[in-house]
Amino acid sequence: MTDTSTVSSGGADAAAGDDAAARAAAAELDAVVVEIETRLAAWAREAGAALAALDGKVSGTAVDKLIRPVVEELVHTPEGYVAGAGFLANAGLLGPERSYIAWWQGAEMEHVDALANFSPNAISRYVRAEWFRTPVETGQPHVTGPYVDFLCTDENVLTFTHPVFCQPDGPVAGIVGMDVTVQRLERGVMPALRRIGDRATLVNPDGRAIVSAAADIDAGDLAVAAEGCRVYPVGRRFSIWSGAAGI
């Protein structure tokens, strides 16, 4: 005779152990994303206070001096996820209908699209971009992607952006942002993702895959949650699906 109570108890213990391990792995991924979001929010506050201290005398040179040291720290952080970062001024900060981009990419600190700062129509290059438009219109942090960033990295990226305010109740002065390449993120989080399951997938709110343990799901692919899969929140906007299927 089989002792069904013992088998049932053992199965329950194993399931509980698997769930605990999956939750611990999901917490590791959450910590990675939350750290990026938290650092960006702190940078937005610091930039707003520094711009306010200029008392309306904001120039491109002054913006570069405020922003570049932070970017240099971010892109040179050992084992960090940030491939590029910077600030983009909203119209009015440096003058009517004028924008300004202070964005650097890579360990070599390449100044991205610097020539745009000399064009009176430069702001038209950015106002429709989701990573700029959404935080400016909502006054809230945002993350765009994954998408192929032809302007900077030519790689699949997530662009985290945060509005900058010189005064708490004032207009949005601009945005600070960080580019995180999917390749770097994958390298850092894949071991934890695989502990959740061989089809565990980190997705954005639209169900688009960012990183997946499944070989047939690539960054940018639309996915669906398979029946019975568990969902773990990650950061402000992402989720892990323990079992995902590509569309």
PDB file of C-alpha atoms in Angstrom:
ATOM      1  CA  MET A   1       0.000   0.000   0.000  1.00  0.00           C
ATOM      2  CA  THR A   2       1.283   3.458  -0.902  1.00  0.00           C
ATOM      3  CA  ASP A   3       1.448   6.042   1.869  1.00  0.00           C
ATOM      4  CA  THR A   4      -0.351   8.820  -0.042  1.00  0.00           C
ATOM      5  CA  SER A   5      -0.129  11.285   2.826  1.00  0.00           C
ATOM      6  CA  THR A   6       3.658  11.088   2.774  1.00  0.00           C
ATOM      7  CA  VAL A   7       3.820  11.468  -1.013  1.00  0.00           C
ATOM      8  CA  SER A   8       1.407  14.375  -0.915  1.00  0.00           C
ATOM      9  CA  SER A   9       3.353  16.103   1.849  1.00  0.00           C
ATOM     10  CA  GLY A  10       6.638  15.618   0.013  1.00  0.00           C
ATOM     11  CA  GLY A  11       5.161  17.003  -3.189  1.00  0.00           C
ATOM     12  CA  ALA A  12       3.817  20.018  -1.345  1.00  0.00           C
ATOM     13  CA  ASP A  13       7.179  20.651   0.292  1.00  0.00           C
ATOM     14  CA  ALA A  14       8.933  20.465  -3.080  1.00  0.00           C
ATOM     15  CA  ALA A  15       6.417  22.835  -4.658  1.00  0.00           C
ATOM     16  CA  ALA A  16       6.820  25.268  -1.764  1.00  0.00           C
ATOM     17  CA  GLY A  17      10.592  25.082  -2.128  1.00  0.00           C
ATOM     18  CA  ASP A  18      10.400  25.725  -5.866  1.00  0.00           C
ATOM     19  CA  ASP A  19       8.128  28.710  -5.309  1.00  0.00           C
ATOM     20  CA  ALA A  20      10.423  30.146  -2.649  1.00  0.00           C
ATOM     21  CA  ALA A  21      13.416  29.785  -4.968  1.00  0.00           C
ATOM     22  CA  ALA A  22      11.523  31.438  -7.818  1.00  0.00           C
ATOM     23  CA  ARG A  23      10.477  34.324  -5.583  1.00  0.00           C
ATOM     24  CA  ALA A  24      14.057  34.799  -4.421  1.00  0.00           C
ATOM     25  CA  ALA A  25      15.278  34.847  -8.032  1.00  0.00           C
ATOM     26  CA  ALA A  26      12.550  37.315  -9.016  1.00  0.00           C
ATOM     27  CA  ALA A  27      13.587  39.534  -6.102  1.00  0.00           C
ATOM     28  CA  GLU A  28      17.131  39.616  -7.523  1.00  0.00           C
ATOM     29  CA  LEU A  29      15.825  40.920 -10.858  1.00  0.00           C
ATOM     30  CA  ASP A  30      13.570  43.400  -9.096  1.00  0.00           C
ATOM     31  CA  ALA A  31      16.546  44.733  -7.127  1.00  0.00           C
ATOM     32  CA  VAL A  32      18.492  45.349 -10.362  1.00  0.00           C
ATOM     33  CA  VAL A  33      15.688  47.387 -11.933  1.00  0.00           C
ATOM     34  CA  VAL A  34      14.786  49.226  -8.728  1.00  0.00           C
ATOM     35  CA  GLU A  35      18.422  50.284  -8.307  1.00  0.00           C
ATOM     36  CA  ILE A  36      18.372  51.837 -11.801  1.00  0.00           C
ATOM     37  CA  GLU A  37      15.062  53.584 -11.133  1.00  0.00           C
ATOM     38  CA  THR A  38      16.173  54.844  -7.723  1.00  0.00           C
ATOM     39  CA  ARG A  39      19.480  56.214  -9.021  1.00  0.00           C
ATOM     40  CA  LEU A  40      17.680  57.970 -11.861  1.00  0.00           C
ATOM     41  CA  ALA A  41      15.150  59.569  -9.495  1.00  0.00           C
ATOM     42  CA  ALA A  42      17.954  60.830  -7.245  1.00  0.00           C
ATOM     43  CA  TRP A  43      19.782  62.235 -10.270  1.00  0.00           C
ATOM     44  CA  ALA A  44      16.631  64.057 -11.403  1.00  0.00           C
ATOM     45  CA  ARG A  45      16.329  65.720  -7.991  1.00  0.00           C
ATOM     46  CA  GLU A  46      20.025  66.665  -7.956  1.00  0.00           C
ATOM     47  CA  ALA A  47      19.867  68.080 -11.490  1.00  0.00           C
ATOM     48  CA  GLY A  48      16.737  70.100 -10.703  1.00  0.00           C
ATOM     49  CA  ALA A  49      18.328  71.632  -7.613  1.00  0.00           C
ATOM     50  CA  ALA A  50      21.534  72.449  -9.503  1.00  0.00           C
ATOM     51  CA  LEU A  51      19.639  74.077 -12.377  1.00  0.00           C
ATOM     52  CA  ALA A  52      17.529  76.097  -9.928  1.00  0.00           C
ATOM     53  CA  ALA A  53      20.731  77.365  -8.287  1.00  0.00           C
ATOM     54  CA  LEU A  54      21.772  78.880 -11.635  1.00  0.00           C
ATOM     55  CA  ASP A  55      18.915  81.354 -11.116  1.00  0.00           C
ATOM     56  CA  GLY A  56      17.811  81.453 -14.738  1.00  0.00           C
ATOM     57  CA  LYS A  57      21.348  81.740 -16.147  1.00  0.00           C
ATOM     58  CA  VAL A  58      21.335  78.341 -17.814  1.00  0.00           C
ATOM     59  CA  SER A  59      23.755  77.765 -20.680  1.00  0.00           C
ATOM     60  CA  GLY A  60      24.891  74.720 -22.603  1.00  0.00           C
ATOM     61  CA  THR A  61      28.277  74.910 -20.911  1.00  0.00           C
ATOM     62  CA  ALA A  62      26.662  74.994 -17.481  1.00  0.00           C
ATOM     63  CA  VAL A  63      24.456  72.006 -18.331  1.00  0.00           C
ATOM     64  CA  ASP A  64      27.455  70.000 -19.564  1.00  0.00           C
ATOM     65  CA  LYS A  65      29.346  70.700 -16.336  1.00  0.00           C
ATOM     66  CA  LEU A  66      26.396  69.463 -14.279  1.00  0.00           C
ATOM     67  CA  ILE A  67      25.603  66.368 -16.300  1.00  0.00           C
ATOM     68  CA  ARG A  68      28.866  64.951 -17.658  1.00  0.00           C
ATOM     69  CA  PRO A  69      30.431  63.892 -14.303  1.00  0.00           C
ATOM     70  CA  VAL A  70      27.331  61.860 -13.427  1.00  0.00           C
ATOM     71  CA  VAL A  71      27.314  60.152 -16.819  1.00  0.00           C
ATOM     72  CA  GLU A  72      31.006  59.363 -16.493  1.00  0.00           C
ATOM     73  CA  GLU A  73      30.374  57.705 -13.138  1.00  0.00           C
ATOM     74  CA  LEU A  74      27.438  55.688 -14.503  1.00  0.00           C
ATOM     75  CA  VAL A  75      29.092  54.329 -17.644  1.00  0.00           C
ATOM     76  CA  HIS A  76      32.307  53.447 -15.797  1.00  0.00           C
ATOM     77  CA  THR A  77      30.628  51.595 -12.923  1.00  0.00           C
ATOM     78  CA  PRO A  78      32.127  48.071 -12.855  1.00  0.00           C
ATOM     79  CA  GLU A  79      29.535  45.478 -13.883  1.00  0.00           C
ATOM     80  CA  GLY A  80      27.057  48.317 -14.392  1.00  0.00           C
ATOM     81  CA  TYR A  81      24.154  48.254 -16.799  1.00  0.00           C
ATOM     82  CA  VAL A  82      24.241  51.832 -18.117  1.00  0.00           C
ATOM     83  CA  ALA A  83      25.678  52.176 -21.632  1.00  0.00           C
ATOM     84  CA  GLY A  84      24.891  55.870 -22.012  1.00  0.00           C
ATOM     85  CA  ALA A  85      23.090  58.632 -20.183  1.00  0.00           C
ATOM     86  CA  GLY A  86      22.408  62.342 -20.134  1.00  0.00           C
ATOM     87  CA  PHE A  87      20.013  65.255 -20.012  1.00  0.00           C
ATOM     88  CA  LEU A  88      17.728  66.826 -22.582  1.00  0.00           C
ATOM     89  CA  ALA A  89      16.402  70.315 -21.923  1.00  0.00           C
ATOM     90  CA  ASN A  90      12.793  71.159 -22.563  1.00  0.00           C
ATOM     91  CA  ALA A  91      11.892  74.236 -24.594  1.00  0.00           C
ATOM     92  CA  GLY A  92      12.297  77.367 -22.518  1.00  0.00           C
ATOM     93  CA  LEU A  93      15.108  76.295 -20.205  1.00  0.00           C
ATOM     94  CA  LEU A  94      17.867  77.736 -22.388  1.00  0.00           C
ATOM     95  CA  GLY A  95      15.612  80.012 -24.423  1.00  0.00           C
ATOM     96  CA  PRO A  96      12.304  80.058 -26.304  1.00  0.00           C
ATOM     97  CA  GLU A  97      11.825  76.969 -28.473  1.00  0.00           C
ATOM     98  CA  ARG A  98      15.404  75.928 -27.855  1.00  0.00           C
ATOM     99  CA  SER A  99      16.465  72.503 -26.700  1.00  0.00           C
ATOM    100  CA  TYR A 100      19.816  71.191 -25.571  1.00  0.00           C
ATOM    101  CA  ILE A 101      21.161  67.659 -25.415  1.00  0.00           C
ATOM    102  CA  ALA A 102      23.936  66.665 -23.031  1.00  0.00           C
ATOM    103  CA  TRP A 103      24.193  62.928 -23.599  1.00  0.00           C
ATOM    104  CA  TRP A 104      27.281  60.718 -23.647  1.00  0.00           C
ATOM    105  CA  GLN A 105      27.662  57.133 -24.734  1.00  0.00           C
ATOM    106  CA  GLY A 106      30.114  54.373 -23.862  1.00  0.00           C
ATOM    107  CA  ALA A 107      33.360  54.208 -21.952  1.00  0.00           C
ATOM    108  CA  GLU A 108      34.881  56.665 -24.447  1.00  0.00           C
ATOM    109  CA  MET A 109      32.211  59.239 -23.478  1.00  0.00           C
ATOM    110  CA  GLU A 110      31.146  59.998 -27.037  1.00  0.00           C
ATOM    111  CA  HIS A 111      28.939  63.116 -27.077  1.00  0.00           C
ATOM    112  CA  VAL A 112      25.747  62.013 -28.834  1.00  0.00           C
ATOM    113  CA  ASP A 113      24.162  64.274 -31.446  1.00  0.00           C
ATOM    114  CA  ALA A 114      26.110  67.318 -30.246  1.00  0.00           C
ATOM    115  CA  LEU A 115      25.577  69.139 -33.563  1.00  0.00           C
ATOM    116  CA  ALA A 116      21.853  69.242 -32.857  1.00  0.00           C
ATOM    117  CA  ASN A 117      22.573  71.840 -30.164  1.00  0.00           C
ATOM    118  CA  PHE A 118      23.444  74.344 -32.885  1.00  0.00           C
ATOM    119  CA  SER A 119      20.178  73.887 -34.772  1.00  0.00           C
ATOM    120  CA  PRO A 120      17.192  76.108 -33.935  1.00  0.00           C
ATOM    121  CA  ASN A 121      14.918  73.193 -34.834  1.00  0.00           C
ATOM    122  CA  ALA A 122      16.726  70.616 -32.686  1.00  0.00           C
ATOM    123  CA  ILE A 123      13.826  70.131 -30.291  1.00  0.00           C
ATOM    124  CA  SER A 124      11.663  68.816 -33.121  1.00  0.00           C
ATOM    125  CA  ARG A 125      13.985  65.786 -33.243  1.00  0.00           C
ATOM    126  CA  TYR A 126      12.932  64.726 -29.752  1.00  0.00           C
ATOM    127  CA  VAL A 127       9.488  66.017 -28.797  1.00  0.00           C
ATOM    128  CA  ARG A 128       7.750  63.056 -30.424  1.00  0.00           C
ATOM    129  CA  ALA A 129      10.094  60.419 -28.990  1.00  0.00           C
ATOM    130  CA  GLU A 130       8.351  58.352 -26.323  1.00  0.00           C
ATOM    131  CA  TRP A 131      11.316  58.553 -23.935  1.00  0.00           C
ATOM    132  CA  PHE A 132      11.121  62.370 -23.985  1.00  0.00           C
ATOM    133  CA  ARG A 133       7.431  63.063 -24.601  1.00  0.00           C
ATOM    134  CA  THR A 134       5.953  60.795 -21.935  1.00  0.00           C
ATOM    135  CA  PRO A 135       7.833  62.086 -18.857  1.00  0.00           C
ATOM    136  CA  VAL A 136       7.397  65.689 -20.047  1.00  0.00           C
ATOM    137  CA  GLU A 137       3.642  65.285 -20.541  1.00  0.00           C
ATOM    138  CA  THR A 138       2.946  63.201 -17.437  1.00  0.00           C
ATOM    139  CA  GLY A 139       5.562  64.532 -15.029  1.00  0.00           C
ATOM    140  CA  GLN A 140       6.309  60.899 -14.164  1.00  0.00           C
ATOM    141  CA  PRO A 141       9.290  58.572 -14.767  1.00  0.00           C
ATOM    142  CA  HIS A 142       9.034  56.315 -17.784  1.00  0.00           C
ATOM    143  CA  VAL A 143      10.848  53.456 -19.480  1.00  0.00           C
ATOM    144  CA  THR A 144      10.831  52.953 -23.243  1.00  0.00           C
ATOM    145  CA  GLY A 145      11.615  49.708 -24.992  1.00  0.00           C
ATOM    146  CA  PRO A 146      13.061  47.381 -25.765  1.00  0.00           C
ATOM    147  CA  TYR A 147      13.781  49.026 -29.108  1.00  0.00           C
ATOM    148  CA  VAL A 148      16.754  49.288 -31.450  1.00  0.00           C
ATOM    149  CA  ASP A 149      18.481  52.577 -30.644  1.00  0.00           C
ATOM    150  CA  PHE A 150      19.770  53.816 -33.987  1.00  0.00           C
ATOM    151  CA  LEU A 151      20.742  57.205 -32.512  1.00  0.00           C
ATOM    152  CA  CYS A 152      23.212  55.893 -29.939  1.00  0.00           C
ATOM    153  CA  THR A 153      24.012  52.215 -29.526  1.00  0.00           C
ATOM    154  CA  ASP A 154      22.528  50.404 -32.563  1.00  0.00           C
ATOM    155  CA  GLU A 155      21.500  47.760 -30.015  1.00  0.00           C
ATOM    156  CA  ASN A 156      18.305  46.708 -28.277  1.00  0.00           C
ATOM    157  CA  VAL A 157      17.952  49.042 -25.323  1.00  0.00           C
ATOM    158  CA  LEU A 158      15.686  50.160 -22.537  1.00  0.00           C
ATOM    159  CA  THR A 159      15.713  53.921 -22.023  1.00  0.00           C
ATOM    160  CA  PHE A 160      14.802  54.958 -18.488  1.00  0.00           C
ATOM    161  CA  THR A 161      13.847  58.643 -18.279  1.00  0.00           C
ATOM    162  CA  HIS A 162      12.749  60.930 -15.449  1.00  0.00           C
ATOM    163  CA  PRO A 163      11.387  64.492 -15.541  1.00  0.00           C
ATOM    164  CA  VAL A 164      13.500  67.236 -13.987  1.00  0.00           C
ATOM    165  CA  PHE A 165      11.858  70.101 -12.100  1.00  0.00           C
ATOM    166  CA  CYS A 166      13.632  73.270 -10.995  1.00  0.00           C
ATOM    167  CA  GLN A 167      10.664  73.982  -8.724  1.00  0.00           C
ATOM    168  CA  PRO A 168       8.292  71.348  -7.296  1.00  0.00           C
ATOM    169  CA  ASP A 169       5.232  73.005  -8.833  1.00  0.00           C
ATOM    170  CA  GLY A 170       7.005  74.362 -11.907  1.00  0.00           C
ATOM    171  CA  PRO A 171       7.125  73.135 -15.494  1.00  0.00           C
ATOM    172  CA  VAL A 172       9.298  70.219 -16.577  1.00  0.00           C
ATOM    173  CA  ALA A 173      12.742  71.683 -17.246  1.00  0.00           C
ATOM    174  CA  GLY A 174      13.935  68.597 -19.082  1.00  0.00           C
ATOM    175  CA  ILE A 175      14.617  64.906 -18.592  1.00  0.00           C
ATOM    176  CA  VAL A 176      17.513  62.822 -17.388  1.00  0.00           C
ATOM    177  CA  GLY A 177      17.839  59.352 -18.797  1.00  0.00           C
ATOM    178  CA  MET A 178      19.865  56.164 -18.929  1.00  0.00           C
ATOM    179  CA  ASP A 179      20.259  53.675 -21.770  1.00  0.00           C
ATOM    180  CA  VAL A 180      20.480  50.070 -20.571  1.00  0.00           C
ATOM    181  CA  THR A 181      21.344  47.588 -23.304  1.00  0.00           C
ATOM    182  CA  VAL A 182      19.430  44.327 -23.342  1.00  0.00           C
ATOM    183  CA  GLN A 183      22.736  42.511 -23.819  1.00  0.00           C
ATOM    184  CA  ARG A 184      24.148  43.873 -20.562  1.00  0.00           C
ATOM    185  CA  LEU A 185      20.920  43.191 -18.711  1.00  0.00           C
ATOM    186  CA  GLU A 186      20.755  39.656 -20.068  1.00  0.00           C
ATOM    187  CA  ARG A 187      24.298  38.951 -18.937  1.00  0.00           C
ATOM    188  CA  GLY A 188      23.472  40.081 -15.423  1.00  0.00           C
ATOM    189  CA  VAL A 189      20.021  38.622 -14.840  1.00  0.00           C
ATOM    190  CA  MET A 190      19.868  35.431 -16.922  1.00  0.00           C
ATOM    191  CA  PRO A 191      21.114  33.114 -14.141  1.00  0.00           C
ATOM    192  CA  ALA A 192      18.307  34.306 -11.842  1.00  0.00           C
ATOM    193  CA  LEU A 193      15.765  34.103 -14.644  1.00  0.00           C
ATOM    194  CA  ARG A 194      16.681  30.490 -15.366  1.00  0.00           C
ATOM    195  CA  ARG A 195      16.153  29.594 -11.712  1.00  0.00           C
ATOM    196  CA  ILE A 196      12.524  30.662 -12.168  1.00  0.00           C
ATOM    197  CA  GLY A 197      12.016  28.415 -15.188  1.00  0.00           C
ATOM    198  CA  ASP A 198      13.297  27.495 -18.613  1.00  0.00           C
ATOM    199  CA  ARG A 199      10.638  29.733 -20.200  1.00  0.00           C
ATOM    200  CA  ALA A 200      10.767  32.540 -17.655  1.00  0.00           C
ATOM    201  CA  THR A 201      10.621  35.890 -19.427  1.00  0.00           C
ATOM    202  CA  LEU A 202      11.009  39.489 -18.332  1.00  0.00           C
ATOM    203  CA  VAL A 203       8.385  41.556 -20.181  1.00  0.00           C
ATOM    204  CA  ASN A 204       7.319  45.183 -20.476  1.00  0.00           C
ATOM    205  CA  PRO A 205       3.686  46.294 -19.888  1.00  0.00           C
ATOM    206  CA  ASP A 206       2.815  45.497 -23.517  1.00  0.00           C
ATOM    207  CA  GLY A 207       3.968  41.892 -23.168  1.00  0.00           C
ATOM    208  CA  ARG A 208       7.078  42.519 -25.215  1.00  0.00           C
ATOM    209  CA  ALA A 209      10.015  40.380 -24.146  1.00  0.00           C
ATOM    210  CA  ILE A 210      13.115  42.036 -22.728  1.00  0.00           C
ATOM    211  CA  VAL A 211      15.119  38.995 -21.611  1.00  0.00           C
ATOM    212  CA  SER A 212      13.942  35.389 -21.816  1.00  0.00           C
ATOM    213  CA  ALA A 213      15.290  32.027 -20.713  1.00  0.00           C
ATOM    214  CA  ALA A 214      13.438  30.505 -23.687  1.00  0.00           C
ATOM    215  CA  ALA A 215      15.647  30.152 -26.755  1.00  0.00           C
ATOM    216  CA  ASP A 216      12.771  30.914 -29.124  1.00  0.00           C
ATOM    217  CA  ILE A 217      11.872  34.282 -27.532  1.00  0.00           C
ATOM    218  CA  ASP A 218      14.108  37.224 -28.406  1.00  0.00           C
ATOM    219  CA  ALA A 219      14.198  40.793 -27.125  1.00  0.00           C
ATOM    220  CA  GLY A 220      11.352  42.757 -28.670  1.00  0.00           C
ATOM    221  CA  ASP A 221       9.189  39.707 -29.405  1.00  0.00           C
ATOM    222  CA  LEU A 222       5.578  39.784 -28.283  1.00  0.00           C
ATOM    223  CA  ALA A 223       4.808  37.045 -25.795  1.00  0.00           C
ATOM    224  CA  VAL A 224       1.823  35.666 -23.922  1.00  0.00           C
ATOM    225  CA  ALA A 225       1.638  34.150 -20.470  1.00  0.00           C
ATOM    226  CA  ALA A 226       1.115  30.399 -20.748  1.00  0.00           C
ATOM    227  CA  GLU A 227      -1.660  28.803 -18.723  1.00  0.00           C
ATOM    228  CA  GLY A 228      -0.730  28.437 -15.072  1.00  0.00           C
ATOM    229  CA  CYS A 229       2.356  30.640 -15.211  1.00  0.00           C
ATOM    230  CA  ARG A 230       3.160  32.825 -12.230  1.00  0.00           C
ATOM    231  CA  VAL A 231       3.672  36.568 -12.473  1.00  0.00           C
ATOM    232  CA  TYR A 232       6.289  38.461 -10.460  1.00  0.00           C
ATOM    233  CA  PRO A 233       6.413  42.292 -10.519  1.00  0.00           C
ATOM    234  CA  VAL A 234       9.762  43.902 -11.341  1.00  0.00           C
ATOM    235  CA  GLY A 235      10.374  47.598 -10.798  1.00  0.00           C
ATOM    236  CA  ARG A 236       7.674  50.099 -11.645  1.00  0.00           C
ATOM    237  CA  ARG A 237       6.559  48.649 -14.965  1.00  0.00           C
ATOM    238  CA  PHE A 238       7.998  45.214 -15.713  1.00  0.00           C
ATOM    239  CA  SER A 239       6.915  41.671 -14.899  1.00  0.00           C
ATOM    240  CA  ILE A 240       8.413  38.191 -15.000  1.00  0.00           C
ATOM    241  CA  TRP A 241       6.240  35.488 -16.461  1.00  0.00           C
ATOM    242  CA  SER A 242       7.390  32.092 -15.186  1.00  0.00           C
ATOM    243  CA  GLY A 243       6.196  30.494 -18.412  1.00  0.00           C
ATOM    244  CA  ALA A 244       5.894  32.515 -21.619  1.00  0.00           C
ATOM    245  CA  ALA A 245       5.139  31.637 -25.229  1.00  0.00           C
ATOM    246  CA  GLY A 246       6.122  33.706 -28.240  1.00  0.00           C
ATOM    247  CA  ILE A 247       3.436  35.026 -30.566  1.00  0.00           C
TER     248      ILE A 247
END
